[in-house]
Short mmCIF file of C-alpha atoms in Angstrom, two decimals:
data_model
loop_
_atom_site.label_atom_id
_atom_site.label_comp_id
_atom_site.label_asym_id
_atom_site.label_seq_id
_atom_site.Cartn_x
_atom_site.Cartn_y
_atom_site.Cartn_z
CA UNK A 1 72.02 21.41 33.32
CA UNK A 2 68.28 21.88 33.26
CA UNK A 3 67.23 25.50 33.35
CA UNK A 4 64.38 24.59 35.72
CA UNK A 5 66.98 23.85 38.40
CA UNK A 6 67.42 27.61 38.77
CA UNK A 7 63.73 27.97 39.79
CA UNK A 8 63.03 27.49 43.49
CA UNK A 9 61.23 24.25 44.30
CA UNK A 10 58.27 26.01 45.92
CA UNK A 11 57.61 28.07 42.81
CA UNK A 12 57.94 25.02 40.55
CA UNK A 13 55.34 23.09 42.59
CA UNK A 14 52.99 26.08 42.59
CA UNK A 15 53.18 26.38 38.83
CA UNK A 16 51.93 22.79 38.26
CA UNK A 17 48.14 22.83 37.53
CA UNK A 18 46.17 20.33 39.54
CA UNK A 19 42.49 19.30 39.43
CA UNK A 20 40.76 20.29 42.61
CA UNK A 21 38.27 18.03 44.36
CA UNK A 22 35.49 20.45 43.40
CA UNK A 23 36.41 20.29 39.71
CA UNK A 24 36.67 16.51 39.85
CA UNK A 25 33.17 16.27 41.31
CA UNK A 26 31.84 18.65 38.68
CA UNK A 27 33.31 16.54 35.84
CA UNK A 28 31.87 13.41 37.42
CA UNK A 29 28.41 14.95 37.62
CA UNK A 30 28.57 16.07 33.99
CA UNK A 31 29.68 12.60 32.87
CA UNK A 32 26.90 11.00 34.90
CA UNK A 33 24.35 13.41 33.44
CA UNK A 34 25.45 12.66 29.88
CA UNK A 35 25.30 8.94 30.55
CA UNK A 36 21.83 9.23 32.03
CA UNK A 37 20.63 11.31 29.06
CA UNK A 38 21.98 8.79 26.55
CA UNK A 39 20.31 5.96 28.45
CA UNK A 40 16.97 7.79 28.47
CA UNK A 41 17.22 8.50 24.74
CA UNK A 42 18.04 4.87 24.00
CA UNK A 43 15.09 3.68 26.11
CA UNK A 44 12.79 6.17 24.40
CA UNK A 45 13.87 4.85 21.00
CA UNK A 46 13.13 1.28 22.06
CA UNK A 47 9.73 2.29 23.48
CA UNK A 48 8.83 4.10 20.27
CA UNK A 49 9.74 1.01 18.24
CA UNK A 50 7.62 -1.17 20.50
CA UNK A 51 4.72 1.30 20.32
CA UNK A 52 5.00 1.44 16.54
CA UNK A 53 4.96 -2.35 16.38
CA UNK A 54 1.94 -2.51 18.70
CA UNK A 55 0.08 0.09 16.63
CA UNK A 56 0.80 -1.90 13.47
CA UNK A 57 -0.55 -5.07 15.06
CA UNK A 58 -3.65 -3.28 16.38
CA UNK A 59 -4.30 -1.66 12.99
CA UNK A 60 -3.96 -4.99 11.23
CA UNK A 61 -6.34 -6.66 13.70
CA UNK A 62 -8.89 -3.85 13.23
CA UNK A 63 -8.72 -4.23 9.45
CA UNK A 64 -9.07 -7.99 9.71
CA UNK A 65 -12.11 -7.64 11.97
CA UNK A 66 -13.81 -5.50 9.31
CA UNK A 67 -13.07 -7.95 6.52
CA UNK A 68 -15.36 -10.60 5.13
CA UNK A 69 -13.86 -13.73 3.60
CA UNK A 70 -10.63 -11.84 2.93
CA UNK A 71 -12.29 -8.80 1.34
CA UNK A 72 -12.56 -5.31 2.80
CA UNK A 73 -15.72 -3.15 2.87
CA UNK A 74 -16.02 -0.35 0.31
CA UNK A 75 -18.61 2.41 -0.12
CA UNK A 76 -20.62 2.72 -3.30
CA UNK A 77 -19.77 5.66 -5.54
CA UNK A 78 -22.50 8.24 -6.05
CA UNK A 79 -23.93 8.91 -9.49
CA UNK A 80 -22.30 12.33 -9.77
CA UNK A 81 -18.87 10.70 -9.26
CA UNK A 82 -19.29 8.43 -12.28
CA UNK A 83 -18.86 8.98 -16.01
CA UNK A 84 -19.67 6.71 -18.95
CA UNK A 85 -16.46 5.34 -20.44
CA UNK A 86 -17.93 3.02 -23.04
CA UNK A 87 -21.36 1.42 -23.57
CA UNK A 88 -22.44 -0.15 -20.30
CA UNK A 89 -19.21 0.69 -18.46
CA UNK A 90 -19.00 3.52 -15.95
CA UNK A 91 -15.89 4.56 -14.02
CA UNK A 92 -15.06 7.18 -11.43
CA UNK A 93 -14.51 10.51 -13.16
CA UNK A 94 -10.97 10.71 -11.75
CA UNK A 95 -10.02 7.62 -13.76
CA UNK A 96 -11.35 8.66 -17.16
CA UNK A 97 -8.49 10.80 -18.53
CA UNK A 98 -5.76 8.65 -17.01
CA UNK A 99 -7.04 5.45 -18.57
CA UNK A 100 -7.69 7.16 -21.91
CA UNK A 101 -4.09 8.39 -22.03
CA UNK A 102 -2.76 4.99 -21.03
CA UNK A 103 -4.94 3.29 -23.65
CA UNK A 104 -3.64 5.69 -26.31
CA UNK A 105 -0.03 4.98 -25.37
CA UNK A 106 -0.74 1.26 -25.64
CA UNK A 107 -2.34 1.72 -29.06
CA UNK A 108 0.73 3.60 -30.27
CA UNK A 109 2.71 0.47 -29.40
CA UNK A 110 0.32 -1.80 -31.26
CA UNK A 111 -1.38 -3.06 -28.08
CA UNK A 112 -5.16 -3.31 -27.77
CA UNK A 113 -5.74 -2.40 -24.10
CA UNK A 114 -9.43 -2.89 -23.38
CA UNK A 115 -11.57 -1.83 -20.42
CA UNK A 116 -13.73 -4.84 -19.61
CA UNK A 117 -15.37 -3.68 -16.37
CA UNK A 118 -15.50 -0.63 -14.15
CA UNK A 119 -18.00 0.50 -11.55
CA UNK A 120 -20.40 -2.10 -10.17
CA UNK A 121 -23.26 -1.30 -7.85
CA UNK A 122 -23.61 -3.35 -4.69
CA UNK A 123 -26.77 -4.90 -6.15
CA UNK A 124 -24.95 -5.96 -9.31
CA UNK A 125 -22.10 -7.37 -7.23
CA UNK A 126 -24.67 -9.37 -5.24
CA UNK A 127 -26.07 -10.87 -8.45
CA UNK A 128 -22.58 -11.75 -9.72
CA UNK A 129 -21.52 -13.27 -6.43
CA UNK A 130 -24.52 -15.48 -5.83
CA UNK A 131 -25.18 -16.36 -9.47
CA UNK A 132 -21.61 -17.56 -10.04
CA UNK A 133 -21.65 -19.31 -6.67
CA UNK A 134 -24.72 -21.26 -7.76
CA UNK A 135 -23.50 -21.99 -11.29
CA UNK A 136 -20.15 -23.28 -10.04
CA UNK A 137 -21.74 -25.14 -7.14
CA UNK A 138 -19.41 -23.41 -4.68
CA UNK A 139 -19.72 -22.45 -1.06
CA UNK A 140 -19.57 -18.74 -0.20
CA UNK A 141 -16.01 -19.17 1.08
CA UNK A 142 -14.92 -20.89 -2.12
CA UNK A 143 -16.57 -18.22 -4.27
CA UNK A 144 -15.02 -15.39 -2.24
CA UNK A 145 -11.57 -16.40 -3.43
CA UNK A 146 -12.58 -15.33 -6.94
CA UNK A 147 -15.28 -12.72 -6.35
CA UNK A 148 -15.93 -10.21 -3.59
CA UNK A 149 -19.18 -10.42 -1.61
CA UNK A 150 -21.61 -7.50 -2.14
CA UNK A 151 -20.43 -4.39 -0.30
CA UNK A 152 -16.85 -5.68 -0.30
CA UNK A 153 -15.81 -5.08 -3.89
CA UNK A 154 -13.33 -2.42 -4.99
CA UNK A 155 -15.48 -2.01 -8.09
CA UNK A 156 -18.19 -0.34 -6.00
CA UNK A 157 -15.92 2.69 -5.54
CA UNK A 158 -15.64 3.27 -9.28
CA UNK A 159 -11.85 3.26 -8.91
CA UNK A 160 -11.33 -0.42 -9.80
CA UNK A 161 -11.19 -1.71 -13.35
CA UNK A 162 -10.78 -5.00 -15.18
CA UNK A 163 -8.65 -4.84 -18.31
CA UNK A 164 -7.99 -7.22 -21.17
CA UNK A 165 -6.13 -7.56 -24.43
CA UNK A 166 -8.41 -7.04 -27.44
CA UNK A 167 -6.13 -9.22 -29.55
CA UNK A 168 -6.41 -12.12 -27.10
CA UNK A 169 -10.06 -12.17 -25.94
CA UNK A 170 -9.75 -15.79 -24.81
CA UNK A 171 -7.58 -14.56 -21.92
CA UNK A 172 -10.19 -12.15 -20.54
CA UNK A 173 -10.65 -12.71 -16.79
CA UNK A 174 -8.16 -15.57 -16.94
CA UNK A 175 -4.73 -15.91 -15.34
CA UNK A 176 -3.38 -16.44 -18.87
CA UNK A 177 -3.91 -12.70 -19.38
CA UNK A 178 -0.51 -12.24 -17.73
CA UNK A 179 1.08 -13.65 -20.89
CA UNK A 180 -0.42 -11.00 -23.19
CA UNK A 181 1.21 -7.79 -24.46
CA UNK A 182 -1.50 -5.78 -22.66
CA UNK A 183 -0.54 -7.16 -19.25
CA UNK A 184 3.17 -6.65 -19.89
CA UNK A 185 2.34 -3.07 -20.88
CA UNK A 186 0.37 -2.58 -17.66
CA UNK A 187 3.23 -3.91 -15.55
CA UNK A 188 5.55 -1.37 -17.14
CA UNK A 189 3.35 1.71 -17.45
CA UNK A 190 0.35 1.39 -15.09
CA UNK A 191 2.10 3.09 -12.16
CA UNK A 192 2.78 6.14 -14.37
CA UNK A 193 -0.99 6.58 -14.57
CA UNK A 194 -1.52 5.70 -10.87
CA UNK A 195 -2.94 2.21 -11.37
CA UNK A 196 -1.96 -0.61 -9.01
CA UNK A 197 -2.52 -4.36 -9.31
CA UNK A 198 -5.04 -5.12 -6.57
CA UNK A 199 -4.48 -8.84 -6.11
CA UNK A 200 -0.97 -9.92 -7.12
CA UNK A 201 0.26 -13.48 -6.56
CA UNK A 202 0.30 -14.46 -2.87
CA UNK A 203 -1.39 -11.21 -1.85
CA UNK A 204 -1.88 -10.65 1.89
CA UNK A 205 -5.67 -10.68 1.66
CA UNK A 206 -5.63 -14.25 0.44
CA UNK A 207 -7.63 -13.40 -2.69
CA UNK A 208 -6.98 -15.37 -5.89
CA UNK A 209 -4.40 -13.75 -8.19
CA UNK A 210 -6.17 -11.51 -10.70
CA UNK A 211 -3.80 -10.02 -13.30
CA UNK A 212 -6.71 -8.18 -14.94
CA UNK A 213 -7.90 -6.32 -11.81
CA UNK A 214 -6.33 -2.91 -11.17
CA UNK A 215 -7.26 0.02 -8.93
CA UNK A 216 -6.59 3.72 -9.27
CA UNK A 217 -4.71 5.52 -6.48
CA UNK A 218 -4.00 8.84 -8.16
CA UNK A 219 -6.03 11.16 -5.91
CA UNK A 220 -6.32 11.77 -2.18
CA UNK A 221 -9.88 10.46 -2.22
CA UNK A 222 -8.82 7.26 -3.98
CA UNK A 223 -5.96 6.70 -1.53
CA UNK A 224 -8.37 7.07 1.37
CA UNK A 225 -10.62 4.42 -0.12
CA UNK A 226 -7.75 1.92 -0.26
CA UNK A 227 -5.91 3.02 2.87
CA UNK A 228 -6.94 -0.07 4.82
CA UNK A 229 -5.85 -2.43 2.03
CA UNK A 230 -2.46 -0.73 1.79
CA UNK A 231 -1.93 -1.05 5.56
CA UNK A 232 -2.28 -4.81 5.61
CA UNK A 233 1.02 -6.37 6.69
CA UNK A 234 -0.20 -9.88 7.34
CA UNK A 235 -3.71 -11.02 6.66
CA UNK A 236 -4.22 -14.39 5.03
#
């Protein structure tokens, strides 16, 4: 016999908890509110992704509009920003110690890491661009694949350098430089000293691969100079 049989039916029914209409409506409203909130958050996330994508496209188009033959404009370093590294070669003062330390490390490993070129004035870049264009009988567009037009060279900032292997001088300014111990050293250790290869193979600016050309990004000022180049997502 079930002990509940001793309890009057009326009392048993009263003891059962039921959900009132008011409570049911309240639960429904809460559920609806949560659903609406989740929907709004999801839509906001999608909108933010779309906005981010649009901003990226707009930024890339702005950068491309400022470019010339695949190269970006760069300001010329002032005289007080430059120091003499070796006879005839000046670099931005922020580079000096970093490259010296890197060069010393290379020497300790039996590698002759040489600085071939540093800062170039816009006037010097103009001479290089048009002289080589004439010698090689190239159009400006053809020449731009190998050399930046005046006012569009990273070298003008003082933060860009050309390096070579002193034991393999025949590879200076040649793609074959990538086969030298100096280049292999740069690939391994350059980032430690804040140097980045400016124009790797198939770079997004469409500039010819230059294994000898590196830029320094170790200070806030240097990063600002190359901010546009680092934002390129699709260019060539």
